[in-house]
Short mmCIF file of C-alpha atoms in Angstrom, two decimals:
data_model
loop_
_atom_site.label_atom_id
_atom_site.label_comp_id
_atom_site.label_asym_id
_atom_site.label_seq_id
_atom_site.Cartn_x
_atom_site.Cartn_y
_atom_site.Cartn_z
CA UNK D 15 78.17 92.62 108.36
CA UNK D 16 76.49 93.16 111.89
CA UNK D 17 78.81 94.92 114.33
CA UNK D 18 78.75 91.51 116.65
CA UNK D 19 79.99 89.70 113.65
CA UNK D 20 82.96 92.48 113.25
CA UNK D 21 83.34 91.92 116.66
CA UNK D 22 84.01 88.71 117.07
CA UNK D 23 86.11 88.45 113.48
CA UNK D 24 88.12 91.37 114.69
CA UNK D 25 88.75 89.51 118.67
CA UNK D 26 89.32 86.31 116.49
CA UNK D 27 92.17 88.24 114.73
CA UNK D 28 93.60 89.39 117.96
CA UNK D 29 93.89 85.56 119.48
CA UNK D 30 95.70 84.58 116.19
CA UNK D 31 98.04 87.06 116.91
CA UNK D 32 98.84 87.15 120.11
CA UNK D 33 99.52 82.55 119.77
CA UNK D 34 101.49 83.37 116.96
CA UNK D 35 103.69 85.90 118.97
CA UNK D 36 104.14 83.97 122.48
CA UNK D 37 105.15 80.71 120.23
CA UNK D 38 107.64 82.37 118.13
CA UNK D 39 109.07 83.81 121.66
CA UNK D 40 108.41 80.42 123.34
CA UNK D 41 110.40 78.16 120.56
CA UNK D 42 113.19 80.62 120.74
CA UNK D 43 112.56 82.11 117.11
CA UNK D 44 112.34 85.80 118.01
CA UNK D 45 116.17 86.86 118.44
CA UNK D 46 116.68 90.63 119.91
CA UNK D 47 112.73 90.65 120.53
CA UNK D 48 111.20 93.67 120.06
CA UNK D 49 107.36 93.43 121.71
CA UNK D 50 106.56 97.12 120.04
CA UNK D 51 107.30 96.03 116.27
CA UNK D 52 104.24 94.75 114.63
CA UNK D 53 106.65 93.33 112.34
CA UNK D 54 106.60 90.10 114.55
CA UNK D 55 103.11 89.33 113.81
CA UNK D 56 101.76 87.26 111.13
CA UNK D 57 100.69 89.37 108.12
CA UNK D 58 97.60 87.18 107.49
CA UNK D 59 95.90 88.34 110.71
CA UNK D 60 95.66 91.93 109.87
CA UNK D 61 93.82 93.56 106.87
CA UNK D 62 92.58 97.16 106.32
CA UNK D 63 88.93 95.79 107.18
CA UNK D 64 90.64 94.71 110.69
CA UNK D 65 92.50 97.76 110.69
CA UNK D 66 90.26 100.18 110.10
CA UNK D 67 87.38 98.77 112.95
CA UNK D 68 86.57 100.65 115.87
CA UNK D 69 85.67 98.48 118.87
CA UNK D 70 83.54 99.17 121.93
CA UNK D 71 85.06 98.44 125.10
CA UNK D 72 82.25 98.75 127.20
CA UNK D 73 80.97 95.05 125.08
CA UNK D 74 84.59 93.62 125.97
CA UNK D 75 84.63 90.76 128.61
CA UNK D 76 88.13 91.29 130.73
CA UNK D 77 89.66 88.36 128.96
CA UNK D 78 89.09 90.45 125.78
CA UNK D 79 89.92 93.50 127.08
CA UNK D 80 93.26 91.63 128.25
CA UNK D 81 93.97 90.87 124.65
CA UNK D 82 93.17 93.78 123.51
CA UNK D 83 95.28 95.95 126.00
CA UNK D 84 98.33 93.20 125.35
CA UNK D 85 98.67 93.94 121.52
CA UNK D 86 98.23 97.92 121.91
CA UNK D 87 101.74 97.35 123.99
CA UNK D 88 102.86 94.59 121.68
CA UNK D 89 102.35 98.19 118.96
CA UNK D 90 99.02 96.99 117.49
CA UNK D 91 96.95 99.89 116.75
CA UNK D 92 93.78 99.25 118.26
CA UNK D 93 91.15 102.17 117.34
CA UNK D 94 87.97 102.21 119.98
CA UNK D 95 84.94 103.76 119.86
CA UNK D 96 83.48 106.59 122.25
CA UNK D 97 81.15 105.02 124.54
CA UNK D 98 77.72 105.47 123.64
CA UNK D 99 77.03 107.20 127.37
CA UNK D 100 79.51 110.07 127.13
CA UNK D 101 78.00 111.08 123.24
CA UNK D 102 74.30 110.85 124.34
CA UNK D 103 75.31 113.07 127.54
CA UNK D 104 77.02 115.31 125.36
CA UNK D 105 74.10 115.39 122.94
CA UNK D 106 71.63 116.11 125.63
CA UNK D 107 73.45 118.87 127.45
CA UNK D 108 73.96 117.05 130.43
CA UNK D 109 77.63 117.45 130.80
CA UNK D 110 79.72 119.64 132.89
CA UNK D 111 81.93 122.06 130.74
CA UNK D 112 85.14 123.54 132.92
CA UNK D 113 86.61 126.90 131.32
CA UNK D 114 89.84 126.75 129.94
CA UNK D 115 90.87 130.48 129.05
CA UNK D 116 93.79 131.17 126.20
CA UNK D 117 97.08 130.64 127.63
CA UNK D 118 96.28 128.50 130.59
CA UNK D 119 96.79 124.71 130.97
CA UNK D 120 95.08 121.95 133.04
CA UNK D 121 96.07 118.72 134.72
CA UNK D 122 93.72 116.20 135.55
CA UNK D 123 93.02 112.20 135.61
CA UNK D 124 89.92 110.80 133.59
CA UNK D 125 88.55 107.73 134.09
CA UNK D 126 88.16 104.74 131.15
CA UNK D 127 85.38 105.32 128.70
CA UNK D 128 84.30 108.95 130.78
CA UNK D 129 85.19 112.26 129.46
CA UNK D 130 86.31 115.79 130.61
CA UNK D 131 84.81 118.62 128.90
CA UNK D 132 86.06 122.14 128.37
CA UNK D 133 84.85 125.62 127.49
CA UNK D 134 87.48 127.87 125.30
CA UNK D 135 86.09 131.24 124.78
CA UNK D 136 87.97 133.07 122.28
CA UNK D 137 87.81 136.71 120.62
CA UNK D 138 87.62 137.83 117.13
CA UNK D 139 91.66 138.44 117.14
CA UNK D 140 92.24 135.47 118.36
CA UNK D 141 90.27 133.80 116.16
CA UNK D 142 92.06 135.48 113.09
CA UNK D 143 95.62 134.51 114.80
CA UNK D 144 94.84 130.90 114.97
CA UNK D 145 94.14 128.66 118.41
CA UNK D 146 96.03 125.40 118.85
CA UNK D 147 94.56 123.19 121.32
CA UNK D 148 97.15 120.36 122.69
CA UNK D 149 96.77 117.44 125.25
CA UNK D 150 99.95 115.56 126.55
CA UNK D 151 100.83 112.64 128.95
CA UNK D 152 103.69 112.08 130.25
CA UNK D 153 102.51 109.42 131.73
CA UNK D 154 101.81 107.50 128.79
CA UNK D 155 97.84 107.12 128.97
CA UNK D 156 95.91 106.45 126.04
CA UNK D 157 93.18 109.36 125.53
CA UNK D 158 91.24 111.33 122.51
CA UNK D 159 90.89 114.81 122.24
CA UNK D 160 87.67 115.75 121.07
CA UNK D 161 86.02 118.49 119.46
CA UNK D 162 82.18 119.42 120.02
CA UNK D 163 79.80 121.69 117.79
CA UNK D 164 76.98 122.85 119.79
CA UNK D 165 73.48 122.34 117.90
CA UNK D 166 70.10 123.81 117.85
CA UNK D 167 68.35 121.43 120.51
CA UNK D 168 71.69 123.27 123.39
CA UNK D 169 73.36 119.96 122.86
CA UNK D 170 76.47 119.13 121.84
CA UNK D 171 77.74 116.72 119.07
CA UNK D 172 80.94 115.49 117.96
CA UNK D 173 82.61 117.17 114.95
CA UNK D 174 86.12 116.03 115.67
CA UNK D 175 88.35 113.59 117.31
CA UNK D 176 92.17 113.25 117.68
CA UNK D 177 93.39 109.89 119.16
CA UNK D 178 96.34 110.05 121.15
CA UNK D 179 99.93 108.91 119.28
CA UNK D 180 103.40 108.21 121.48
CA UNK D 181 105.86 111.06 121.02
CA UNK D 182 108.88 110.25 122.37
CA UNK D 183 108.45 109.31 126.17
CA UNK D 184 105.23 110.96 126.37
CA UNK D 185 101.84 110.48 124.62
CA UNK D 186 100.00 113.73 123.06
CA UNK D 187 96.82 114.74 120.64
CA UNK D 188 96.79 117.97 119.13
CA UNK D 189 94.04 120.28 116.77
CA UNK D 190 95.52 123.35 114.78
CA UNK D 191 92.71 125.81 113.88
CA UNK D 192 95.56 128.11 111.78
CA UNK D 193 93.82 128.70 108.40
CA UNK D 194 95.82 126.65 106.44
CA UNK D 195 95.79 122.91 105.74
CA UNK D 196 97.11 120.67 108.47
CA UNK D 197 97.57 116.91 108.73
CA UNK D 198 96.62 114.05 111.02
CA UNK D 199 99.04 110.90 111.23
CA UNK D 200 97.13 107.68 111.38
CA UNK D 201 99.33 105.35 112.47
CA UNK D 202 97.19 102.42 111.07
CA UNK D 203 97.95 102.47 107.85
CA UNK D 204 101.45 102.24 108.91
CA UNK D 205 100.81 99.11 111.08
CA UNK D 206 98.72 97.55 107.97
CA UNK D 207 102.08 98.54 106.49
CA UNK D 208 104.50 96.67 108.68
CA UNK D 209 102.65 93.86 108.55
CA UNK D 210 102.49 93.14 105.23
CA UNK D 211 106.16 94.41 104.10
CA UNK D 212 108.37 94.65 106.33
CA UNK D 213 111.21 95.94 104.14
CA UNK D 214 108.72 98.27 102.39
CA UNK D 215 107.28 99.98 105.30
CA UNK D 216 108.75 103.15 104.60
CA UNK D 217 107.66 104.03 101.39
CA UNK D 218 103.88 103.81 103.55
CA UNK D 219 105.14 105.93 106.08
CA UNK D 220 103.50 109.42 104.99
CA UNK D 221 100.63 107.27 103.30
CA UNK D 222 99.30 107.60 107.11
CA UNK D 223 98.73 111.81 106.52
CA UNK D 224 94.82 112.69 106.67
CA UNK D 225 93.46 115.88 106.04
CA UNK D 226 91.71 117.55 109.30
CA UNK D 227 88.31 118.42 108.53
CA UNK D 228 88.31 121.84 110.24
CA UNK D 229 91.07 124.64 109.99
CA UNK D 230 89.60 127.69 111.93
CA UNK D 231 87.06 128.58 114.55
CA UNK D 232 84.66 131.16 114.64
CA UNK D 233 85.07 133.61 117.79
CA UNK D 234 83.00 132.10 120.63
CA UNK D 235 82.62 129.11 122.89
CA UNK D 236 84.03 126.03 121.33
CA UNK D 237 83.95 122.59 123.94
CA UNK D 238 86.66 120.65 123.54
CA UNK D 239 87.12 117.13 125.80
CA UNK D 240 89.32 115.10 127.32
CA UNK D 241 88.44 111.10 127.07
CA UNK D 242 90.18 108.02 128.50
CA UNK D 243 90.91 105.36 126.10
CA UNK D 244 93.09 103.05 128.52
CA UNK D 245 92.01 100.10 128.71
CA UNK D 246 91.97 99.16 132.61
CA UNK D 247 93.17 102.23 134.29
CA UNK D 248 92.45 105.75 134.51
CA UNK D 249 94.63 108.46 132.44
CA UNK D 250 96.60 111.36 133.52
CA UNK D 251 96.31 114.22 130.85
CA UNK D 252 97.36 118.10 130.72
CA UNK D 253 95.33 120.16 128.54
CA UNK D 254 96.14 123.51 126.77
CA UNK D 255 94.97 126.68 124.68
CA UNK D 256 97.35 128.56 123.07
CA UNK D 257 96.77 131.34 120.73
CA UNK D 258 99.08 130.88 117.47
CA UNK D 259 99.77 135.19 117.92
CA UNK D 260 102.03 134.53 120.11
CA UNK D 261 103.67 131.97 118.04
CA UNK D 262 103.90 133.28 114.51
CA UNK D 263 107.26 132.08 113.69
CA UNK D 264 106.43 128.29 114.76
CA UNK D 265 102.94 128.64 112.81
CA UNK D 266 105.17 129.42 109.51
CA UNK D 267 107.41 126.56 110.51
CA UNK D 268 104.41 124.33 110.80
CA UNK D 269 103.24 125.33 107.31
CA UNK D 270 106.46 124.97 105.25
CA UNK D 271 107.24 121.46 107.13
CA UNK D 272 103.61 120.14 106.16
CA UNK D 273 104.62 121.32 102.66
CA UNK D 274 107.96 119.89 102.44
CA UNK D 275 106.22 116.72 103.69
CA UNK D 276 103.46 116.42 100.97
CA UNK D 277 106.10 116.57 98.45
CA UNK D 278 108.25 114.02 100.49
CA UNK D 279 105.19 111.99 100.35
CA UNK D 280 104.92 112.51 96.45
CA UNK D 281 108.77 111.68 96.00
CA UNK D 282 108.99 108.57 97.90
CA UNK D 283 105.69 107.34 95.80
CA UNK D 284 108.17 107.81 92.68
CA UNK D 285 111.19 106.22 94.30
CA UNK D 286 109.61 103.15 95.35
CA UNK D 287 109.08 102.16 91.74
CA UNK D 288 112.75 102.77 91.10
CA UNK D 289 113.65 100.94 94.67
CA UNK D 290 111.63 98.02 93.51
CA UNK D 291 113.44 97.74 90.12
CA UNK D 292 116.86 98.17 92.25
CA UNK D 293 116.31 95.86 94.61
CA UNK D 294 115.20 92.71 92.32
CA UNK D 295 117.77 93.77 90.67
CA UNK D 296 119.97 93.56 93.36
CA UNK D 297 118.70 90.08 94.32
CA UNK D 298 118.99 88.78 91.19
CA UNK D 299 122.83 89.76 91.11
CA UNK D 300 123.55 88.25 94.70
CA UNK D 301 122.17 85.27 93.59
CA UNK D 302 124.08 84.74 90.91
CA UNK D 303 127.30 85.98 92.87
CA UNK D 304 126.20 82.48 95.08
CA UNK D 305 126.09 80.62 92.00
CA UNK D 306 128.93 81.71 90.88
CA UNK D 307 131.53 81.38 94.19
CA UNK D 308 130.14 78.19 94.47
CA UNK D 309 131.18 77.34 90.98
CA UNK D 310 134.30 78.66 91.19
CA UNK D 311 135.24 76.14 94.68
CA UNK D 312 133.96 73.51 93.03
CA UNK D 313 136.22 73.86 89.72
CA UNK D 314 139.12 74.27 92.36
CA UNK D 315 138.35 71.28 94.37
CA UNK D 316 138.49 69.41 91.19
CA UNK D 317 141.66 70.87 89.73
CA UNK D 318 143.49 70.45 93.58
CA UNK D 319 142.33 66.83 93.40
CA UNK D 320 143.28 66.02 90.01
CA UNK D 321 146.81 67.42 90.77
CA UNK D 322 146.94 64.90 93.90
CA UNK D 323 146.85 62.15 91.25
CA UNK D 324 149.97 62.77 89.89
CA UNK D 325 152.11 60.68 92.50
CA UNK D 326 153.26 57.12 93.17
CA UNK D 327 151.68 55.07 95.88
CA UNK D 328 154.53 54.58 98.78
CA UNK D 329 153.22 51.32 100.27
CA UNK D 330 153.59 49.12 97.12
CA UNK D 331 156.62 50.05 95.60
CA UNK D 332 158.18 49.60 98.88
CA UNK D 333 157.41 46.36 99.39
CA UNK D 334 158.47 45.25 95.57
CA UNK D 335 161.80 47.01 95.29
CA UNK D 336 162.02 45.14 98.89
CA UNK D 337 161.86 41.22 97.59
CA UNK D 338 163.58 41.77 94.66
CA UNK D 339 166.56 42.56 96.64
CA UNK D 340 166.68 39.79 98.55
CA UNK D 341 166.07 37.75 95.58
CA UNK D 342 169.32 39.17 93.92
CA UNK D 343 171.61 38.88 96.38
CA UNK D 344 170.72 35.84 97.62
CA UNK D 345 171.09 34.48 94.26
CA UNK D 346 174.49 36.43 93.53
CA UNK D 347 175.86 34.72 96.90
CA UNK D 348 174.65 31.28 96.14
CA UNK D 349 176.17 31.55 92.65
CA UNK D 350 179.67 32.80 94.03
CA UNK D 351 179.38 29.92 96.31
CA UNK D 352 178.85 27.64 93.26
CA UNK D 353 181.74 29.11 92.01
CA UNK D 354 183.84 28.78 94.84
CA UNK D 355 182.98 24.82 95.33
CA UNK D 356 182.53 23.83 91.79
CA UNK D 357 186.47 23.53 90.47
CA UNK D 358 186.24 20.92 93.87
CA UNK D 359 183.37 19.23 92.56
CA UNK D 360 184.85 19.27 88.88
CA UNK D 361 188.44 17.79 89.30
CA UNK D 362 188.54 15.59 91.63
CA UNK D 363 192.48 14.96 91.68
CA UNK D 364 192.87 18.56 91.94
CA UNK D 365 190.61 18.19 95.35
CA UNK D 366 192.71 15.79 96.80
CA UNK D 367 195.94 17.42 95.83
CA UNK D 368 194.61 20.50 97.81
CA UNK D 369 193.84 18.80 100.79
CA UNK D 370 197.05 16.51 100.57
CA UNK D 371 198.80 20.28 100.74
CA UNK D 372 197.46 21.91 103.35
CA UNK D 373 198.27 18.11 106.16
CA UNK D 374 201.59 18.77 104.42
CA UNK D 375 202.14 22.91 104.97
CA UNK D 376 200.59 21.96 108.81
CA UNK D 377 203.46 19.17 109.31
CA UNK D 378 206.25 21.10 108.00
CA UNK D 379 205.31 23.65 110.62
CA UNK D 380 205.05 21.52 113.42
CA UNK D 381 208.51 20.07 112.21
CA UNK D 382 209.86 23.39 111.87
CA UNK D 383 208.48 24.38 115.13
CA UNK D 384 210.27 21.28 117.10
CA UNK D 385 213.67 22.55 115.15
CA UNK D 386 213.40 26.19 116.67
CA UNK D 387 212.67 24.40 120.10
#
């Protein structure tokens, strides 16, 4: 695929993103946001073919270049190129190379896309000791470290390059020349990592541990150089040559933790098999502890409501028990009333013999009454 094509596939990639990321903050979705954590960004729009492109900046409009500079904050790793200028400069000799003598540092500020170049002349001792060449910002920038071999024509051309990684509030790049094996950390494959698998990220954490091509130097004149990779502004940069004499006890500490890391590396490989098996394990069990709980309310809901069955509905027996009192003892009065009136009714002389009584009983007191008077 042409490099325009790339391009334009990889820019296309970078608008995908960056939507995705503003709606899901827009809409609310993104809770505790985290702008660093690739994790946010859809998994589709990264790939190892995305990943693994190095883009010009110098062929970036601003609008790109906005993008571009947005999801390097947002934790994107974005690898660039070397402009074309500062190689073919380098290649014809043209450059100005500073000294930098072992055990001295220097501070300077390097424009985008332009480089600083730097002469370290060291000695056969120093050579067998081991030189460590180190490059730090505190102020953040974004920079490579480079490494230059000079060739036959009195040029220079590029043997090595270090990009700069964040380490802790500062940003730094680093080459070891200690005659042993030392890594590089490309953060990329981590990002690719993130982005895919969230949860699995860590087993890819080491995956990111490259090989550097070079482990010693020759005694001599080696140019090393300093090149700004921000994207709008210049960066601020300290450079330094040590010699690893004068540090023997952190050289052996370097080499045992790069061992103890390669095995790490080898031993997480193994455990993510068994973390796999765990953790669908795992899922499968919490599901069915779901199932289950949900079961087991259900089976209680039924057995509280059959229980509220069992009881007599108020209203209704109320209202019988109700009427059929009234109904009894208005029949037991009318029947004592019957009784009552009926030997009346029955014998009539027995009526009238009553009556003929009581006018008697009421003259004899009114008689009796006039005698007391």
């Amino acid at each position: 695929m042409p490099a325009i094509l790339k391009l334009q596939s990889y820019l296309k990639r970078l608008h995908i993103l960056i939507v995705s990321c503003l709606t899901q903050k827009r809409e609310g979705s993104m809770t505790a946001l985290d702008l660093r954590s690739p994790s946010y960004c859809p998994s589709h729009a990264l790939d190892a073919d995305s990943m693994d492109m190095e883009i010009d900046l110098s062929n970036l409009g601003t609008v790109n270049t906005m993008f571009a500079a947005l999801f390097s904050k947002l934790g994107v790793p974005i690898k660039t190129t070397i402009s074309a200028n500062v190689l073919e400069e380098a290649l014809n000799g043209t450059v100005t190379v500073r000294p930098l003598p072992i055990g001295t540092s220097v501070s300077g500020k390097v424009e985008k896309q332009c480089a600083h170049f730097f002469g370290v002349t060291i000695n056969e001792q120093q050579a067998e000791s081991g030189i460590v060449i180190r490059v730090t910002s505190t102020a953040q920038s974004k920079f490579k470290l480079l490494y230059f071999e000079q060739d036959a024509n009195g040029g220079y051309g590029l043997a090595l390059q270090e990009d700069s990684e964040k380490t802790g509030k500062a940003t730094s790049a680093g080459m070891y020349f200690l005659h042993f094996q030392v890594y590089r950390m490309d953060s990329t494959v981590n990002a690719l990592a993130m982005a895919k698998d969230p949860e699995g990220a860590f087993f890819k954490r080491l995956e990111g541990l490259q090989p550097c091509e070079v482990s010693e130097l020759r005694p001599g004149t080696h140019i090393f150089a300093v090149y700004g990779d921000n994207f709008f502004k210049t960066a601020s940069y300290t450079i330094e040559a040590v010699c690893a004499k004068s540090y023997e006890d952190t050289t052996q500490k370097l080499k045992d933790i790069e061992a103890q890391i390669l095995r790490k590396r080898n031993e997480l490989r193994q455990f993510e098999s068994e973390y796999r098996k765990a953790l669908a394990r795992y899922q499968e069990v919490t599901d069915r502890y779901t199932k289950e709980k949900q079961s087991v309310d259900e089976l209680l809901k039924q057995r509280d409501s059959i229980h509220s069955s069992f009881t007599i509905v108020k209203s209704t027996s109320i209202s019988a028990s109700g009427s059929n009192l009234s109904n009894g003892s208005s029949s037991r009065i009318s029947g004592e009333d019957s009784k009552v009136e009926s030997p009346g009714e029955d014998g009539g002389s027995d009526g009238k013999d009553k009556s003929g009584k009581k006018k008697w009983f009421n003259l004899n007191l009114k008689g009796s009454d006039k005698r007391l008077i």
